[in-house]
Short mmCIF file of N, CA and C in Angstrom, two decimals:
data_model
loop_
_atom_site.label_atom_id
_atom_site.label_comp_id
_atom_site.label_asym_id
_atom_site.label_seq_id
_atom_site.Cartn_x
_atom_site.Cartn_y
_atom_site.Cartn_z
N UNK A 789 0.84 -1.18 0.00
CA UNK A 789 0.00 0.00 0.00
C UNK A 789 0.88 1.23 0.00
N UNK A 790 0.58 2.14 -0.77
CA UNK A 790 1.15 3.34 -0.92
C UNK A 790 0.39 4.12 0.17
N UNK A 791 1.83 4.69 1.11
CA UNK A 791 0.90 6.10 1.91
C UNK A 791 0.80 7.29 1.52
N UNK A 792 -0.52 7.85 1.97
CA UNK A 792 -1.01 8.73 1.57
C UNK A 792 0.03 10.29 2.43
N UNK A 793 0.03 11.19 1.56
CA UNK A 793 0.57 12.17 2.61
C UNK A 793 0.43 12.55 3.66
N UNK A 794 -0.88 12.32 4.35
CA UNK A 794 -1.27 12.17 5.65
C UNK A 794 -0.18 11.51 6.59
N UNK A 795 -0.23 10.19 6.38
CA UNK A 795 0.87 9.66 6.58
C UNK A 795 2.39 10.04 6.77
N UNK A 796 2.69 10.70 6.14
CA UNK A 796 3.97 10.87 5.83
C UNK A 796 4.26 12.72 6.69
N UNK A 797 3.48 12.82 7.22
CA UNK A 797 3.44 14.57 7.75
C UNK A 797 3.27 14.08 9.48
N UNK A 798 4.64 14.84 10.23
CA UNK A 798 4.37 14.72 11.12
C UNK A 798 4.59 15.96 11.80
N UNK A 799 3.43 16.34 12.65
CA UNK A 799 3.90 17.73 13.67
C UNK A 799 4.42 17.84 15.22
N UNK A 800 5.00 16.94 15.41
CA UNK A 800 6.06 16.54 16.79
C UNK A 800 6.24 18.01 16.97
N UNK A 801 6.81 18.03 15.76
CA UNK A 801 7.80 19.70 16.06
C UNK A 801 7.18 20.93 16.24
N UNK A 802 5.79 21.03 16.42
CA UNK A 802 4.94 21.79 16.65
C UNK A 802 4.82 21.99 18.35
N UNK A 803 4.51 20.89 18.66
CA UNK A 803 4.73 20.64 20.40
C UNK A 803 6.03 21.16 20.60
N UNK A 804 6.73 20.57 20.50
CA UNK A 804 8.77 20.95 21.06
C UNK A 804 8.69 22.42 20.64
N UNK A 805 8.63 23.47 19.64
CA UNK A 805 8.37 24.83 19.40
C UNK A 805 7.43 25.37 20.45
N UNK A 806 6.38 24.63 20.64
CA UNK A 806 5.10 25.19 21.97
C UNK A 806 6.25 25.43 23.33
N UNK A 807 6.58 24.08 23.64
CA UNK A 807 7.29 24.19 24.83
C UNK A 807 8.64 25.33 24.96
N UNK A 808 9.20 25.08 23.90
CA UNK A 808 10.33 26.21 23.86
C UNK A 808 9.82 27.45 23.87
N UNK A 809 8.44 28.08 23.85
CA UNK A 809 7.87 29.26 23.76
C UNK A 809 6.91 29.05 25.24
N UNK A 810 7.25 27.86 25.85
CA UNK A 810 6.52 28.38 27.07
C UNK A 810 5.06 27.94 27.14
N UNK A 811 4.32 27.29 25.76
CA UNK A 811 3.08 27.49 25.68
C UNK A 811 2.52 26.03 26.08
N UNK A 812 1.59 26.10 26.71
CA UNK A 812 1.07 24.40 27.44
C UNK A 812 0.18 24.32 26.18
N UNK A 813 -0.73 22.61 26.89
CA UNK A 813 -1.74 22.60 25.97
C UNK A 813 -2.78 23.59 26.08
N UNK A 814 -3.41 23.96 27.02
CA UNK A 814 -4.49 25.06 27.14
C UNK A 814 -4.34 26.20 26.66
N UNK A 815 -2.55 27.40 26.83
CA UNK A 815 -2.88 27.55 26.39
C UNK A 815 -2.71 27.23 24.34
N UNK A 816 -2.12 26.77 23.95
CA UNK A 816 -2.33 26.05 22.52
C UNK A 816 -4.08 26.21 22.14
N UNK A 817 -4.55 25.53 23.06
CA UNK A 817 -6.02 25.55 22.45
C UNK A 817 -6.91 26.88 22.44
N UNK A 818 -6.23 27.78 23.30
CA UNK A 818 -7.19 29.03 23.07
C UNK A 818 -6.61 30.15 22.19
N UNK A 819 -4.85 29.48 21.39
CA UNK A 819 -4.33 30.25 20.67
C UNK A 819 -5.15 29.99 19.05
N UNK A 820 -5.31 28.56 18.95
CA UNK A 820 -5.67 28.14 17.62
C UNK A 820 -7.27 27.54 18.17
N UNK A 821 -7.64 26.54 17.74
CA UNK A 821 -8.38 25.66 18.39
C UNK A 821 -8.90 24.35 18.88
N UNK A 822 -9.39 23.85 19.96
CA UNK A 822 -9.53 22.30 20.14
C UNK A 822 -9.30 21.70 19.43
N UNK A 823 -10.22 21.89 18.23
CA UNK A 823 -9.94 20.96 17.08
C UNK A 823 -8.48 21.18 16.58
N UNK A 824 -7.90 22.07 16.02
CA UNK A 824 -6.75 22.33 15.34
C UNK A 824 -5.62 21.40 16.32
N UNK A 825 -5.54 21.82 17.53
CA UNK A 825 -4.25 21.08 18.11
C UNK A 825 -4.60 19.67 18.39
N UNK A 826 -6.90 18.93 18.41
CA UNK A 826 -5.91 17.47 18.28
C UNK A 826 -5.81 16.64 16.62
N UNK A 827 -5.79 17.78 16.00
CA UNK A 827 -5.33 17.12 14.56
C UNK A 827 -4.18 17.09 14.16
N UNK A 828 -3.40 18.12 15.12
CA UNK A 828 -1.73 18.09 15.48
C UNK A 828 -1.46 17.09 16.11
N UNK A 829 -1.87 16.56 17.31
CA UNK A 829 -1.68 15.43 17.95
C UNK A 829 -2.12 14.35 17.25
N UNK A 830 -2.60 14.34 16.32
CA UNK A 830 -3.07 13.00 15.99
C UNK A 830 -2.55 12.80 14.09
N UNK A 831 -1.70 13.66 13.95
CA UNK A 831 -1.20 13.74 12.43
C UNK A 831 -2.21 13.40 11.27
N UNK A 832 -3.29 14.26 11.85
CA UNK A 832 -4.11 14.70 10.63
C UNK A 832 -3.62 16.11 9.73
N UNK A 833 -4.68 16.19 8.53
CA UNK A 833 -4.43 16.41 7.60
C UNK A 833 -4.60 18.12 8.44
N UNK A 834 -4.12 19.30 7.54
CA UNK A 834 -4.08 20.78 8.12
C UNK A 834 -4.14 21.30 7.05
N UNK A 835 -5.25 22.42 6.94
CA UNK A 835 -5.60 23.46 5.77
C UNK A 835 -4.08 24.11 5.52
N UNK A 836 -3.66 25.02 4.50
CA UNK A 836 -2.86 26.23 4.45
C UNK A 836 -3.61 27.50 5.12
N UNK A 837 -4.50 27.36 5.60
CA UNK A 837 -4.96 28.43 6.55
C UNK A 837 -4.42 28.34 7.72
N UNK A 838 -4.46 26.99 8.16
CA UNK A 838 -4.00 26.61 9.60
C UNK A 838 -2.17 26.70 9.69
N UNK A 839 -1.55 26.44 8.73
CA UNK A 839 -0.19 26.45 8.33
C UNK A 839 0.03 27.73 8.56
N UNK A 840 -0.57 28.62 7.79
CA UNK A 840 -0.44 30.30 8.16
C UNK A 840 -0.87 30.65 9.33
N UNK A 841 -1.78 30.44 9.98
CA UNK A 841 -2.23 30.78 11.19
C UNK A 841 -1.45 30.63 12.53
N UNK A 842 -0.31 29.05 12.02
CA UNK A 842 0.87 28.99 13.34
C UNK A 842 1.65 29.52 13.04
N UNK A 843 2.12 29.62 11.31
CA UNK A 843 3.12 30.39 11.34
C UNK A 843 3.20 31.96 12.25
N UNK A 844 2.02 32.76 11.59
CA UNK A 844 2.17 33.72 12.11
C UNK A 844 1.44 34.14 13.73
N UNK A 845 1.23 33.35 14.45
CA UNK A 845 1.57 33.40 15.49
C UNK A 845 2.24 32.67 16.55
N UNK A 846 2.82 32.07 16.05
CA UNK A 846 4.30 31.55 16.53
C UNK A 846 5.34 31.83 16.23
N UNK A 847 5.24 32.64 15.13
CA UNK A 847 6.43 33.78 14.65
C UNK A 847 7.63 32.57 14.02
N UNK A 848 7.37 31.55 13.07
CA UNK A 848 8.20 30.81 12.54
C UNK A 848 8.07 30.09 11.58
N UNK A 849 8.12 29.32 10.27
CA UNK A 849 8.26 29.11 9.15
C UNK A 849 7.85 27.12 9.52
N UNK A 850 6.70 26.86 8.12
CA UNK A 850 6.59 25.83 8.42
C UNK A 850 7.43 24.53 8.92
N UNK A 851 8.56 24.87 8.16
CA UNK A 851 9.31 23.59 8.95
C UNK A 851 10.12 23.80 10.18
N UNK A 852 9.68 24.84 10.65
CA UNK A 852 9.68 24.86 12.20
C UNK A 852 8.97 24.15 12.62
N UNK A 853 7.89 23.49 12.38
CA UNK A 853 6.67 22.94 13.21
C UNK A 853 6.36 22.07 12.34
N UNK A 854 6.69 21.19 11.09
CA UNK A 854 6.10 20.06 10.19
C UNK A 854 7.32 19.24 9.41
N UNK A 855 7.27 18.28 9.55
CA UNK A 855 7.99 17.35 8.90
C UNK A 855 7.76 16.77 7.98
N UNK A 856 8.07 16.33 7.12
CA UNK A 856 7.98 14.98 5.34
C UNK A 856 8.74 14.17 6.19
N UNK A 857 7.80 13.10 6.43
CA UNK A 857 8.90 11.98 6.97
C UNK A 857 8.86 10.82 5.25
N UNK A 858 10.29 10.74 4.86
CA UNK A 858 10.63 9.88 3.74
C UNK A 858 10.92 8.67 4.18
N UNK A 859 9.65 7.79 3.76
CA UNK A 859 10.24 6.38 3.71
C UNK A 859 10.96 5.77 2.72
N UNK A 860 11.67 5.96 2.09
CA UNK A 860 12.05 5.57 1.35
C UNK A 860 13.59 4.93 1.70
#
């Protein structure tokens, strides 16, 4: 089976950036929302709205916070 990009996108590095800025889960959830951070936790799929939305308030560039994991 071929994975889907879902698959292959992970946001670990979204959390480790939270913590280095100090930010828990709560507040995380009242920066973005419930939903948004557990689709982070759970390596679901994320609009380019939501991509822009951490960028710019977390003040850092997507691959600050998202990975291509290559299986290959």
């Amino acid at each position: 089976r071929q994975m889907c990009i879902r698959d292959r996108l992970s946001y670990k590095k979204f959390f480790k950036l939270a913590e280095s800025k100090n930010l828990n889960i709560e507040e995380l959830r009242k920066m973005f929302t419930p939903r948004t951070i557990y689709r982070l936790e759970n390596g679901s799929e994320i609009s380019i709205y939501i991509i822009e939305k951490i960028c710019c308030k977390m003040h850092c560039q997507p691959g600050d916070f998202m990975e291509y994991i290559n299986d290959k």
